Each structure stands twice: as structure tokens, then as C-alpha cells.
Amino acid sequence: MADSSDPFSTVLPFQLPEQVRAFAEKGVSQARESYAKLKDVAETQNGTIEAVFTSASKGATDYSTKVFDFVKTNTSASFDFAQSLIGAKTLPDVMELWTSHAKKQIETLTAQSKELTELTQKVAAETVEPIKANASKIFKPAA
């Protein structure tokens, strides 16, 4: 029984044509697929960011440890040199010790600089690797 005060009582139910319904369903399906892809990329990016920070943190720790080892080595060498100077009896002995120490320090500093350069390059490569790997996954052409 239709209520005369209800303005919608005379409206016939509306049905979408099949083509419109199929188009809408396809749009919803594509939106779901796009959301799933976006979610996967976001999760992968989070993993990549974590990997980058972990690698950078480890690299910074390795670098700091290496620098500390160098400081310890160089300090010991300086103390050993000072001790040997105390035992020197003549000026030629002092000059020979000084020359020998200076030569060793130059060799040591050269080797240490080379080690730090290699370590820096290694850390940089390891830090960038997760970014490169993730980029290749994201931009890989679909098969």
C-alpha cells in the first residue's frame, strides 16, 4: 500500500544498464589492483629504507672503529718514538730515529688513508645496493 505522503512511493526502481554495471565493476577491479600494487611498492620501499639505514649505520660503526684503531696505532707509535728519543745518546742517533719515525709515519698514514678510502667506497656501495635492487624490481618491465 503506497503512502501518499511518501514522495518516493511512485518512483520505479532504477536499474543500471549491463554495460554501465560492467564498466563500474571493471573500474573497481582496476582500483583494487592499483591499490595492491601501491601497497606492495610502499612495503618494499619501507624495507629498502630500513636496509639503507641498517647498512649506513653498520658502515658508520665500521668506519669509527677503523679510525679509532688508527688513532690507537698512531698514538702508540708516537709514545714508542718518544721513548726511543729518551734513550738516544747523540744528536746523530736522534736524527736517525727522527728520520726513521717520520718515514714509518708517512707509510702508515698512506696505508691508513687507502684503507679508509676503500672502506668508504665499500660502505657507499653497500648502502646504495638496496636502493638499486628495489629500483630494478619496481621498474622491471612486466612480462
PDB file of C-alpha atoms in Angstrom:
ATOM      1  CA  MET A   1       0.000   0.000   0.000  1.00  0.00           C
ATOM      2  CA  ALA A   2       1.535   3.314  -1.075  1.00  0.00           C
ATOM      3  CA  ASP A   3       1.618   6.153   1.391  1.00  0.00           C
ATOM      4  CA  SER A   4       0.562   9.384  -0.305  1.00  0.00           C
ATOM      5  CA  SER A   5       2.898  11.431   1.937  1.00  0.00           C
ATOM      6  CA  ASP A   6       5.975   9.451   0.750  1.00  0.00           C
ATOM      7  CA  PRO A   7       7.416  11.309  -2.289  1.00  0.00           C
ATOM      8  CA  PHE A   8       9.268   8.171  -3.436  1.00  0.00           C
ATOM      9  CA  SER A   9       6.265   5.893  -3.385  1.00  0.00           C
ATOM     10  CA  THR A  10       5.650   6.390  -7.091  1.00  0.00           C
ATOM     11  CA  VAL A  11       9.295   6.124  -8.202  1.00  0.00           C
ATOM     12  CA  LEU A  12      10.084   2.967 -10.061  1.00  0.00           C
ATOM     13  CA  PRO A  13      13.273   1.108  -9.060  1.00  0.00           C
ATOM     14  CA  PHE A  14      16.186   2.160 -11.228  1.00  0.00           C
ATOM     15  CA  GLN A  15      18.405  -0.475 -12.804  1.00  0.00           C
ATOM     16  CA  LEU A  16      21.756   0.243 -14.391  1.00  0.00           C
ATOM     17  CA  PRO A  17      22.235  -0.987 -17.916  1.00  0.00           C
ATOM     18  CA  GLU A  18      24.554  -4.040 -18.079  1.00  0.00           C
ATOM     19  CA  GLN A  19      27.312  -2.116 -19.896  1.00  0.00           C
ATOM     20  CA  VAL A  20      27.399   0.565 -17.199  1.00  0.00           C
ATOM     21  CA  ARG A  21      27.462  -2.082 -14.463  1.00  0.00           C
ATOM     22  CA  ALA A  22      30.328  -3.959 -16.216  1.00  0.00           C
ATOM     23  CA  PHE A  23      32.248  -0.705 -16.662  1.00  0.00           C
ATOM     24  CA  ALA A  24      31.816   0.164 -12.963  1.00  0.00           C
ATOM     25  CA  GLU A  25      32.896  -3.327 -11.891  1.00  0.00           C
ATOM     26  CA  LYS A  26      35.963  -3.111 -14.130  1.00  0.00           C
ATOM     27  CA  GLY A  27      36.837   0.271 -12.583  1.00  0.00           C
ATOM     28  CA  VAL A  28      36.523  -1.158  -9.089  1.00  0.00           C
ATOM     29  CA  SER A  29      38.663  -4.150 -10.084  1.00  0.00           C
ATOM     30  CA  GLN A  30      41.357  -1.892 -11.550  1.00  0.00           C
ATOM     31  CA  ALA A  31      41.276   0.309  -8.450  1.00  0.00           C
ATOM     32  CA  ARG A  32      41.809  -2.782  -6.262  1.00  0.00           C
ATOM     33  CA  GLU A  33      44.738  -3.922  -8.422  1.00  0.00           C
ATOM     34  CA  SER A  34      46.294  -0.452  -8.340  1.00  0.00           C
ATOM     35  CA  TYR A  35      45.890  -0.289  -4.577  1.00  0.00           C
ATOM     36  CA  ALA A  36      47.521  -3.720  -4.182  1.00  0.00           C
ATOM     37  CA  LYS A  37      50.463  -2.644  -6.364  1.00  0.00           C
ATOM     38  CA  LEU A  38      50.820   0.627  -4.466  1.00  0.00           C
ATOM     39  CA  LYS A  39      50.713  -1.232  -1.162  1.00  0.00           C
ATOM     40  CA  ASP A  40      53.421  -3.661  -2.367  1.00  0.00           C
ATOM     41  CA  VAL A  41      55.624  -0.786  -3.530  1.00  0.00           C
ATOM     42  CA  ALA A  42      55.143   1.045  -0.215  1.00  0.00           C
ATOM     43  CA  GLU A  43      56.037  -2.064   1.775  1.00  0.00           C
ATOM     44  CA  THR A  44      59.067  -2.688  -0.414  1.00  0.00           C
ATOM     45  CA  GLN A  45      60.138   0.946  -0.008  1.00  0.00           C
ATOM     46  CA  ASN A  46      59.899   0.624   3.772  1.00  0.00           C
ATOM     47  CA  GLY A  47      62.102  -2.464   3.606  1.00  0.00           C
ATOM     48  CA  THR A  48      64.544  -0.627   1.366  1.00  0.00           C
ATOM     49  CA  ILE A  49      64.731   2.354   3.711  1.00  0.00           C
ATOM     50  CA  GLU A  50      65.365   0.027   6.656  1.00  0.00           C
ATOM     51  CA  ALA A  51      68.097  -1.782   4.697  1.00  0.00           C
ATOM     52  CA  VAL A  52      69.732   1.522   3.732  1.00  0.00           C
ATOM     53  CA  PHE A  53      69.765   2.809   7.307  1.00  0.00           C
ATOM     54  CA  THR A  54      70.997  -0.527   8.660  1.00  0.00           C
ATOM     55  CA  SER A  55      73.794  -0.622   6.112  1.00  0.00           C
ATOM     56  CA  ALA A  56      74.718   3.024   6.690  1.00  0.00           C
ATOM     57  CA  SER A  57      74.687   2.539  10.454  1.00  0.00           C
ATOM     58  CA  LYS A  58      76.889  -0.547  10.226  1.00  0.00           C
ATOM     59  CA  GLY A  59      79.195   1.302   7.842  1.00  0.00           C
ATOM     60  CA  ALA A  60      79.472   4.272  10.199  1.00  0.00           C
ATOM     61  CA  THR A  61      80.287   1.914  13.060  1.00  0.00           C
ATOM     62  CA  ASP A  62      82.931   0.116  10.981  1.00  0.00           C
ATOM     63  CA  TYR A  63      84.415   3.450   9.922  1.00  0.00           C
ATOM     64  CA  SER A  64      84.523   4.772  13.502  1.00  0.00           C
ATOM     65  CA  THR A  65      86.112   1.552  14.715  1.00  0.00           C
ATOM     66  CA  LYS A  66      88.753   1.755  11.987  1.00  0.00           C
ATOM     67  CA  VAL A  67      89.548   5.411  12.800  1.00  0.00           C
ATOM     68  CA  PHE A  68      89.798   4.554  16.500  1.00  0.00           C
ATOM     69  CA  ASP A  69      92.200   1.702  15.679  1.00  0.00           C
ATOM     70  CA  PHE A  70      94.310   4.117  13.624  1.00  0.00           C
ATOM     71  CA  VAL A  71      94.392   6.661  16.453  1.00  0.00           C
ATOM     72  CA  LYS A  72      95.481   3.924  18.852  1.00  0.00           C
ATOM     73  CA  THR A  73      98.198   2.724  16.458  1.00  0.00           C
ATOM     74  CA  ASN A  74      99.478   6.244  15.786  1.00  0.00           C
ATOM     75  CA  THR A  75      99.457   7.161  19.482  1.00  0.00           C
ATOM     76  CA  SER A  76     101.418   4.026  20.357  1.00  0.00           C
ATOM     77  CA  ALA A  77     103.925   4.812  17.603  1.00  0.00           C
ATOM     78  CA  SER A  78     104.352   8.342  18.979  1.00  0.00           C
ATOM     79  CA  PHE A  79     104.917   7.066  22.513  1.00  0.00           C
ATOM     80  CA  ASP A  80     107.398   4.473  21.247  1.00  0.00           C
ATOM     81  CA  PHE A  81     109.209   7.202  19.322  1.00  0.00           C
ATOM     82  CA  ALA A  82     109.317   9.467  22.386  1.00  0.00           C
ATOM     83  CA  GLN A  83     110.677   6.597  24.470  1.00  0.00           C
ATOM     84  CA  SER A  84     113.366   5.847  21.899  1.00  0.00           C
ATOM     85  CA  LEU A  85     114.361   9.534  21.850  1.00  0.00           C
ATOM     86  CA  ILE A  86     114.884   9.446  25.589  1.00  0.00           C
ATOM     87  CA  GLY A  87     117.344   6.585  25.091  1.00  0.00           C
ATOM     88  CA  ALA A  88     119.303   8.358  22.342  1.00  0.00           C
ATOM     89  CA  LYS A  89     122.799   9.395  23.383  1.00  0.00           C
ATOM     90  CA  THR A  90     123.952  11.539  20.464  1.00  0.00           C
ATOM     91  CA  LEU A  91     122.488  14.030  18.035  1.00  0.00           C
ATOM     92  CA  PRO A  92     123.076  11.701  15.050  1.00  0.00           C
ATOM     93  CA  ASP A  93     121.110   8.989  16.930  1.00  0.00           C
ATOM     94  CA  VAL A  94     118.257  11.457  17.451  1.00  0.00           C
ATOM     95  CA  MET A  95     118.293  12.434  13.760  1.00  0.00           C
ATOM     96  CA  GLU A  96     118.309   8.791  12.671  1.00  0.00           C
ATOM     97  CA  LEU A  97     115.382   7.972  14.993  1.00  0.00           C
ATOM     98  CA  TRP A  98     113.502  11.044  13.802  1.00  0.00           C
ATOM     99  CA  THR A  99     114.030  10.224  10.130  1.00  0.00           C
ATOM    100  CA  SER A 100     113.072   6.591  10.645  1.00  0.00           C
ATOM    101  CA  HIS A 101     109.959   7.552  12.605  1.00  0.00           C
ATOM    102  CA  ALA A 102     108.896  10.138  10.024  1.00  0.00           C
ATOM    103  CA  LYS A 103     109.303   7.605   7.207  1.00  0.00           C
ATOM    104  CA  LYS A 104     107.262   4.983   9.076  1.00  0.00           C
ATOM    105  CA  GLN A 105     104.529   7.512   9.873  1.00  0.00           C
ATOM    106  CA  ILE A 106     104.239   8.588   6.233  1.00  0.00           C
ATOM    107  CA  GLU A 107     103.962   4.944   5.163  1.00  0.00           C
ATOM    108  CA  THR A 108     101.440   4.243   7.923  1.00  0.00           C
ATOM    109  CA  LEU A 109      99.319   7.310   7.145  1.00  0.00           C
ATOM    110  CA  THR A 110      99.356   6.455   3.432  1.00  0.00           C
ATOM    111  CA  ALA A 111      98.198   2.904   4.166  1.00  0.00           C
ATOM    112  CA  GLN A 112      95.559   4.154   6.609  1.00  0.00           C
ATOM    113  CA  SER A 113      94.234   6.676   4.085  1.00  0.00           C
ATOM    114  CA  LYS A 114      93.992   3.922   1.496  1.00  0.00           C
ATOM    115  CA  GLU A 115      92.108   1.676   3.959  1.00  0.00           C
ATOM    116  CA  LEU A 116      89.668   4.459   4.834  1.00  0.00           C
ATOM    117  CA  THR A 117      89.065   5.212   1.154  1.00  0.00           C
ATOM    118  CA  GLU A 118      88.373   1.540   0.427  1.00  0.00           C
ATOM    119  CA  LEU A 119      86.099   1.269   3.459  1.00  0.00           C
ATOM    120  CA  THR A 120      84.210   4.415   2.426  1.00  0.00           C
ATOM    121  CA  GLN A 121      83.687   3.043  -1.089  1.00  0.00           C
ATOM    122  CA  LYS A 122      82.539  -0.313   0.314  1.00  0.00           C
ATOM    123  CA  VAL A 123      80.077   1.333   2.713  1.00  0.00           C
ATOM    124  CA  ALA A 124      78.733   3.567  -0.044  1.00  0.00           C
ATOM    125  CA  ALA A 125      78.250   0.599  -2.380  1.00  0.00           C
ATOM    126  CA  GLU A 126      76.561  -1.478   0.335  1.00  0.00           C
ATOM    127  CA  THR A 127      74.312   1.421   1.306  1.00  0.00           C
ATOM    128  CA  VAL A 128      73.207   2.065  -2.281  1.00  0.00           C
ATOM    129  CA  GLU A 129      72.707  -1.640  -3.115  1.00  0.00           C
ATOM    130  CA  PRO A 130      69.202  -1.936  -1.541  1.00  0.00           C
ATOM    131  CA  ILE A 131      68.095   1.147  -3.475  1.00  0.00           C
ATOM    132  CA  LYS A 132      69.414  -0.272  -6.765  1.00  0.00           C
ATOM    133  CA  ALA A 133      67.822  -3.674  -6.104  1.00  0.00           C
ATOM    134  CA  ASN A 134      64.459  -2.115  -5.246  1.00  0.00           C
ATOM    135  CA  ALA A 135      64.536   0.208  -8.243  1.00  0.00           C
ATOM    136  CA  SER A 136      65.195  -2.713 -10.559  1.00  0.00           C
ATOM    137  CA  LYS A 137      62.170  -4.526  -9.097  1.00  0.00           C
ATOM    138  CA  ILE A 138      59.871  -1.536  -9.387  1.00  0.00           C
ATOM    139  CA  PHE A 139      60.885  -0.512 -12.890  1.00  0.00           C
ATOM    140  CA  LYS A 140      61.295  -4.024 -14.274  1.00  0.00           C
ATOM    141  CA  PRO A 141      59.174  -4.346 -17.410  1.00  0.00           C
ATOM    142  CA  ALA A 142      56.148  -6.537 -16.926  1.00  0.00           C
ATOM    143  CA  ALA A 143      56.439  -9.921 -18.617  1.00  0.00           C
TER     144      ALA A 143
END
